[in-house]
Amino acid sequence: MTALAGIGDAAFWAALLAKMGASAAIVVLASLAVERAGPLVGAMIATLPLSAGPAYTFLALDHDAAFLRDSAVASLPAIAATALFIATYAGAARRHGVAASLAAALAVWIAAALLLNRLGGGLWIAGLVTTLVILACIGACRSFRAGGPLPGRPKRAGDVLVRAGIVMALVVAVVLAGRLAGPGAAGILAFAPVVMVSLAVILHPRIGGAATATVLTLSLPGLLGFVAALVALALTIERFGPALALPLALVINVGWNGGILLASRPRRRHAVPPPRPPSLETDS
């Protein structure tokens, strides 16, 4: 009853509108950056906490540390479900359009998130299961990954509105879930594949399913950074508080993705200068 009363408060809706606007701006700017980078760089940007970070920040403003810890544990099955979402989309996108591919992938995400969340087992079991699922998806999607730049694509004025609408809908769902349904639902929704859905909606019609699948499958190793960040958050949030635990989780996530980019850089061998051509001068 208290939660329902709070939802009816004008201050609640004003704060919610501010949260929606801030989160939409972050994801829109990030997705624009994805389109202007190469596939791997774009994939690493997509697996930064662009929507989950603001969602957890807003949860921290409304709830105590114990709530955030439970939400972090509940988010781990959502990460595993996102890996299955990517694998499903990558397999379908090469043969079907964006609507059919996303419908199949989202159905898998919902089923996997609910099923894995019911398994329970605590932080370490959830972390281990999530890691194994991600590694399995990396292996299954090996043939979908390819290098090279993304194909060119025309701009469409409505793209920004689509991206903003998707992320604002997620913010509303996370905040309301936190008020009404508790940390489990809030934690799952905080890691709903908003950025992945946004990229698919925008890129698939413009560059094709195969190229979009490449971007999404290249993001799978980045999901392991989410796992490490969530485990760290669950272990530190009650001891250090949100002001320290949330930035620590962000540093872990960003550091993991940065390490992937550094490791993927081609190693430059010391170039050996070519032999000088024989002199064309003749003896006088």
Tab-separated table of C-alpha atoms in Angstrom:
chain	number	residue	atom	x	y	z
A	1	MET	CA	0.000	0.000	0.000
A	2	THR	CA	2.899	2.366	0.792
A	3	ALA	CA	4.498	1.677	-2.583
A	4	LEU	CA	1.246	2.397	-4.396
A	5	ALA	CA	0.852	5.642	-2.500
A	6	GLY	CA	4.377	6.674	-3.436
A	7	ILE	CA	3.682	5.995	-7.100
A	8	GLY	CA	0.770	8.405	-6.995
A	9	ASP	CA	2.979	11.212	-5.680
A	10	ALA	CA	3.745	14.066	-8.109
A	11	ALA	CA	7.363	14.163	-6.928
A	12	PHE	CA	7.760	10.503	-7.884
A	13	TRP	CA	6.640	11.157	-11.456
A	14	ALA	CA	8.817	14.255	-11.763
A	15	ALA	CA	11.850	12.250	-10.644
A	16	LEU	CA	10.888	9.424	-13.006
A	17	LEU	CA	10.742	11.812	-15.974
A	18	ALA	CA	14.207	13.105	-15.090
A	19	LYS	CA	15.514	9.535	-14.868
A	20	MET	CA	13.985	8.656	-18.238
A	21	GLY	CA	15.559	11.657	-19.920
A	22	ALA	CA	19.017	11.089	-18.446
A	23	SER	CA	19.081	7.390	-19.318
A	24	ALA	CA	17.791	7.968	-22.858
A	25	ALA	CA	20.484	10.583	-23.495
A	26	ILE	CA	23.230	8.198	-22.350
A	27	VAL	CA	22.073	5.282	-24.505
A	28	VAL	CA	21.387	7.408	-27.584
A	29	LEU	CA	24.861	8.940	-27.461
A	30	ALA	CA	26.436	5.534	-26.945
A	31	SER	CA	24.527	3.879	-29.793
A	32	LEU	CA	25.557	6.699	-32.139
A	33	ALA	CA	29.155	5.989	-31.158
A	34	VAL	CA	28.630	2.299	-31.910
A	35	GLU	CA	27.616	3.063	-35.480
A	36	ARG	CA	30.723	5.149	-36.090
A	37	ALA	CA	33.215	2.581	-34.752
A	38	GLY	CA	34.316	-0.822	-35.941
A	39	PRO	CA	32.417	-3.974	-34.936
A	40	LEU	CA	34.604	-4.855	-31.940
A	41	VAL	CA	34.785	-1.312	-30.609
A	42	GLY	CA	31.041	-1.000	-31.071
A	43	ALA	CA	30.487	-4.281	-29.258
A	44	MET	CA	32.597	-3.163	-26.297
A	45	ILE	CA	30.652	0.099	-26.099
A	46	ALA	CA	27.399	-1.877	-26.187
A	47	THR	CA	28.485	-3.954	-23.176
A	48	LEU	CA	29.242	-0.979	-20.976
A	49	PRO	CA	26.584	-0.380	-18.288
A	50	LEU	CA	24.818	2.230	-20.403
A	51	SER	CA	21.328	1.380	-19.235
A	52	ALA	CA	22.074	-0.784	-16.180
A	53	GLY	CA	24.334	1.855	-14.646
A	54	PRO	CA	21.669	4.570	-14.513
A	55	ALA	CA	19.084	1.988	-13.442
A	56	TYR	CA	21.220	0.918	-10.458
A	57	THR	CA	22.000	4.525	-9.602
A	58	PHE	CA	18.310	5.313	-9.427
A	59	LEU	CA	17.649	2.180	-7.385
A	60	ALA	CA	20.343	3.320	-4.949
A	61	LEU	CA	18.506	6.600	-4.481
A	62	ASP	CA	15.301	4.808	-3.509
A	63	HIS	CA	16.475	1.678	-1.647
A	64	ASP	CA	19.017	0.486	0.911
A	65	ALA	CA	22.224	-1.494	0.366
A	66	ALA	CA	20.582	-4.869	1.072
A	67	PHE	CA	18.059	-4.238	-1.708
A	68	LEU	CA	20.869	-3.442	-4.153
A	69	ARG	CA	22.779	-6.573	-3.154
A	70	ASP	CA	19.754	-8.761	-3.818
A	71	SER	CA	19.211	-6.945	-7.108
A	72	ALA	CA	22.820	-7.616	-8.159
A	73	VAL	CA	22.414	-11.346	-7.474
A	74	ALA	CA	19.127	-11.340	-9.395
A	75	SER	CA	20.809	-9.561	-12.325
A	76	LEU	CA	23.236	-12.419	-12.954
A	77	PRO	CA	20.611	-14.733	-14.534
A	78	ALA	CA	19.591	-11.786	-16.732
A	79	ILE	CA	23.184	-11.592	-18.031
A	80	ALA	CA	23.104	-15.295	-18.883
A	81	ALA	CA	19.751	-14.752	-20.595
A	82	THR	CA	21.279	-11.879	-22.608
A	83	ALA	CA	23.994	-14.221	-23.880
A	84	LEU	CA	21.273	-16.621	-25.024
A	85	PHE	CA	19.399	-13.666	-26.549
A	86	ILE	CA	22.472	-12.782	-28.621
A	87	ALA	CA	23.049	-16.371	-29.733
A	88	THR	CA	19.412	-16.756	-30.749
A	89	TYR	CA	19.332	-13.468	-32.614
A	90	ALA	CA	22.612	-14.200	-34.418
A	91	GLY	CA	21.278	-17.539	-35.639
A	92	ALA	CA	17.954	-16.103	-36.788
A	93	ALA	CA	19.128	-12.788	-38.242
A	94	ARG	CA	20.955	-14.394	-41.161
A	95	ARG	CA	17.744	-15.952	-42.443
A	96	HIS	CA	14.934	-13.738	-41.151
A	97	GLY	CA	14.049	-10.088	-40.737
A	98	VAL	CA	14.510	-7.961	-37.662
A	99	ALA	CA	10.995	-8.499	-36.275
A	100	ALA	CA	11.103	-12.289	-36.413
A	101	SER	CA	14.691	-12.434	-35.145
A	102	LEU	CA	14.000	-10.142	-32.198
A	103	ALA	CA	10.766	-11.934	-31.335
A	104	ALA	CA	12.601	-15.258	-31.096
A	105	ALA	CA	15.506	-13.758	-29.156
A	106	LEU	CA	13.283	-11.910	-26.676
A	107	ALA	CA	11.197	-15.028	-26.071
A	108	VAL	CA	14.402	-16.910	-25.228
A	109	TRP	CA	15.576	-14.064	-22.970
A	110	ILE	CA	12.340	-13.970	-20.971
A	111	ALA	CA	12.182	-17.741	-20.564
A	112	ALA	CA	15.865	-18.035	-19.617
A	113	ALA	CA	15.794	-15.102	-17.166
A	114	LEU	CA	12.769	-16.490	-15.332
A	115	LEU	CA	14.056	-20.074	-15.305
A	116	LEU	CA	17.598	-19.240	-14.193
A	117	ASN	CA	16.326	-16.851	-11.550
A	118	ARG	CA	14.255	-19.645	-10.015
A	119	LEU	CA	17.274	-21.919	-9.704
A	120	GLY	CA	18.584	-19.861	-6.805
A	121	GLY	CA	21.830	-20.965	-5.171
A	122	GLY	CA	23.110	-17.573	-4.077
A	123	LEU	CA	25.772	-15.287	-5.468
A	124	TRP	CA	28.514	-17.788	-6.312
A	125	ILE	CA	26.254	-20.372	-7.952
A	126	ALA	CA	24.557	-17.662	-10.009
A	127	GLY	CA	27.929	-16.239	-11.027
A	128	LEU	CA	29.288	-19.643	-12.033
A	129	VAL	CA	26.182	-20.606	-14.039
A	130	THR	CA	26.168	-17.244	-15.803
A	131	THR	CA	29.846	-17.546	-16.715
A	132	LEU	CA	29.362	-21.047	-18.123
A	133	VAL	CA	26.357	-19.941	-20.196
A	134	ILE	CA	28.323	-17.018	-21.657
A	135	LEU	CA	31.303	-19.232	-22.513
A	136	ALA	CA	28.989	-21.756	-24.178
A	137	CYS	CA	27.403	-18.990	-26.267
A	138	ILE	CA	30.840	-17.663	-27.259
A	139	GLY	CA	31.722	-21.106	-28.564
A	140	ALA	CA	28.398	-21.550	-30.337
A	141	CYS	CA	28.639	-18.152	-32.060
A	142	ARG	CA	32.242	-18.471	-33.188
A	143	SER	CA	31.239	-18.813	-36.843
A	144	PHE	CA	29.135	-15.630	-36.701
A	145	ARG	CA	32.015	-13.353	-35.734
A	146	ALA	CA	33.873	-11.557	-38.469
A	147	GLY	CA	36.160	-8.601	-38.657
A	148	GLY	CA	36.163	-5.571	-40.871
A	149	PRO	CA	34.235	-2.311	-40.868
A	150	LEU	CA	30.480	-2.121	-40.852
A	151	PRO	CA	28.808	-1.475	-44.208
A	152	GLY	CA	27.682	2.040	-44.941
A	153	ARG	CA	24.102	2.935	-44.125
A	154	PRO	CA	21.786	5.897	-44.734
A	155	LYS	CA	20.581	8.017	-41.844
A	156	ARG	CA	16.966	8.031	-40.753
A	157	ALA	CA	15.490	10.832	-38.671
A	158	GLY	CA	13.374	8.503	-36.524
A	159	ASP	CA	16.294	6.382	-35.310
A	160	VAL	CA	17.040	8.551	-32.287
A	161	LEU	CA	13.397	8.490	-31.221
A	162	VAL	CA	13.329	4.681	-31.423
A	163	ARG	CA	16.412	4.343	-29.240
A	164	ALA	CA	15.192	6.892	-26.728
A	165	GLY	CA	11.771	5.247	-26.514
A	166	ILE	CA	13.213	1.808	-25.809
A	167	VAL	CA	15.486	2.917	-22.990
A	168	MET	CA	12.867	5.173	-21.393
A	169	ALA	CA	10.452	2.245	-21.322
A	170	LEU	CA	13.100	0.197	-19.506
A	171	VAL	CA	13.679	2.924	-16.912
A	172	VAL	CA	9.949	3.054	-16.173
A	173	ALA	CA	9.826	-0.745	-15.844
A	174	VAL	CA	12.849	-0.899	-13.517
A	175	VAL	CA	11.656	1.905	-11.247
A	176	LEU	CA	8.123	0.544	-10.991
A	177	ALA	CA	9.443	-2.978	-10.434
A	178	GLY	CA	11.624	-1.691	-7.619
A	179	ARG	CA	8.604	-0.049	-5.997
A	180	LEU	CA	6.116	-2.862	-6.533
A	181	ALA	CA	7.814	-6.195	-7.140
A	182	GLY	CA	11.030	-6.072	-5.101
A	183	PRO	CA	14.739	-6.482	-5.843
A	184	GLY	CA	14.398	-9.651	-7.935
A	185	ALA	CA	12.300	-8.074	-10.677
A	186	ALA	CA	14.266	-4.826	-10.530
A	187	GLY	CA	17.574	-6.678	-10.893
A	188	ILE	CA	16.354	-8.677	-13.883
A	189	LEU	CA	14.910	-5.660	-15.674
A	190	ALA	CA	18.022	-3.555	-14.990
A	191	PHE	CA	19.932	-5.897	-17.310
A	192	ALA	CA	17.249	-6.334	-19.945
A	193	PRO	CA	18.991	-6.269	-23.369
A	194	VAL	CA	17.988	-2.680	-24.110
A	195	VAL	CA	21.153	-1.715	-25.982
A	196	MET	CA	21.142	-4.978	-27.941
A	197	VAL	CA	17.514	-4.503	-28.958
A	198	SER	CA	18.213	-0.886	-29.906
A	199	LEU	CA	21.163	-1.882	-32.066
A	200	ALA	CA	19.190	-4.627	-33.778
A	201	VAL	CA	16.232	-2.345	-34.475
A	202	ILE	CA	18.472	0.324	-35.978
A	203	LEU	CA	21.261	-1.659	-37.658
A	204	HIS	CA	19.460	-4.716	-39.034
A	205	PRO	CA	17.385	-2.847	-41.664
A	206	ARG	CA	20.369	-0.669	-42.580
A	207	ILE	CA	23.361	-3.029	-42.763
A	208	GLY	CA	21.685	-6.444	-42.847
A	209	GLY	CA	21.224	-9.265	-40.379
A	210	ALA	CA	24.667	-10.818	-40.851
A	211	ALA	CA	26.580	-7.620	-40.052
A	212	THR	CA	24.315	-6.864	-37.085
A	213	ALA	CA	24.829	-10.398	-35.794
A	214	THR	CA	28.586	-9.785	-35.990
A	215	VAL	CA	28.343	-6.736	-33.723
A	216	LEU	CA	26.169	-8.527	-31.190
A	217	THR	CA	28.229	-11.729	-31.067
A	218	LEU	CA	31.437	-9.748	-30.611
A	219	SER	CA	29.855	-8.339	-27.448
A	220	LEU	CA	29.611	-11.751	-25.761
A	221	PRO	CA	33.077	-11.591	-24.094
A	222	GLY	CA	32.110	-8.193	-22.720
A	223	LEU	CA	29.275	-9.819	-20.764
A	224	LEU	CA	31.898	-11.487	-18.570
A	225	GLY	CA	32.801	-7.995	-17.368
A	226	PHE	CA	29.208	-7.572	-16.234
A	227	VAL	CA	29.499	-10.768	-14.202
A	228	ALA	CA	32.660	-9.583	-12.454
A	229	ALA	CA	31.137	-6.159	-11.803
A	230	LEU	CA	27.931	-7.600	-10.328
A	231	VAL	CA	29.803	-10.020	-8.077
A	232	ALA	CA	31.952	-7.149	-6.825
A	233	LEU	CA	28.862	-5.013	-6.280
A	234	ALA	CA	27.110	-7.739	-4.293
A	235	LEU	CA	30.206	-8.250	-2.119
A	236	THR	CA	30.897	-4.568	-1.406
A	237	ILE	CA	27.579	-2.704	-1.437
A	238	GLU	CA	26.696	-3.367	2.217
A	239	ARG	CA	30.234	-2.810	3.477
A	240	PHE	CA	31.181	0.332	1.549
A	241	GLY	CA	27.815	1.743	0.484
A	242	PRO	CA	26.625	2.754	-3.001
A	243	ALA	CA	28.965	5.762	-3.226
A	244	LEU	CA	31.999	3.446	-3.424
A	245	ALA	CA	30.549	0.111	-4.555
A	246	LEU	CA	28.820	1.409	-7.696
A	247	PRO	CA	31.924	3.237	-9.049
A	248	LEU	CA	34.030	0.146	-8.277
A	249	ALA	CA	31.667	-2.014	-10.343
A	250	LEU	CA	31.864	0.525	-13.166
A	251	VAL	CA	35.674	0.520	-13.104
A	252	ILE	CA	35.727	-3.290	-13.284
A	253	ASN	CA	33.337	-3.302	-16.230
A	254	VAL	CA	35.188	-0.592	-18.159
A	255	GLY	CA	38.569	-2.125	-17.346
A	256	TRP	CA	37.484	-5.538	-18.626
A	257	ASN	CA	36.269	-4.129	-21.944
A	258	GLY	CA	39.366	-1.990	-22.292
A	259	GLY	CA	41.502	-5.084	-21.736
A	260	ILE	CA	39.639	-6.900	-24.524
A	261	LEU	CA	40.314	-4.020	-26.915
A	262	LEU	CA	43.995	-3.913	-25.988
A	263	ALA	CA	44.361	-7.681	-26.361
A	264	SER	CA	42.714	-7.575	-29.795
A	265	ARG	CA	45.130	-5.020	-31.213
A	266	PRO	CA	47.373	-6.561	-33.840
A	267	ARG	CA	50.905	-6.912	-32.657
A	268	ARG	CA	53.241	-4.870	-34.776
A	269	ARG	CA	56.466	-6.625	-35.551
A	270	HIS	CA	59.551	-4.559	-35.917
A	271	ALA	CA	59.718	-3.803	-39.584
A	272	VAL	CA	62.934	-4.787	-41.314
A	273	PRO	CA	63.881	-2.148	-43.872
A	274	PRO	CA	63.908	-3.501	-47.418
A	275	PRO	CA	67.310	-3.958	-48.999
A	276	ARG	CA	68.565	-1.001	-50.958
A	277	PRO	CA	68.495	-1.446	-54.690
A	278	PRO	CA	71.855	-1.834	-56.323
A	279	SER	CA	73.463	1.390	-57.308
A	280	LEU	CA	72.824	2.483	-60.862
A	281	GLU	CA	76.059	4.409	-60.989
A	282	THR	CA	78.782	3.080	-63.252
A	283	ASP	CA	82.473	3.433	-62.890
A	284	SER	CA	83.746	6.418	-64.780
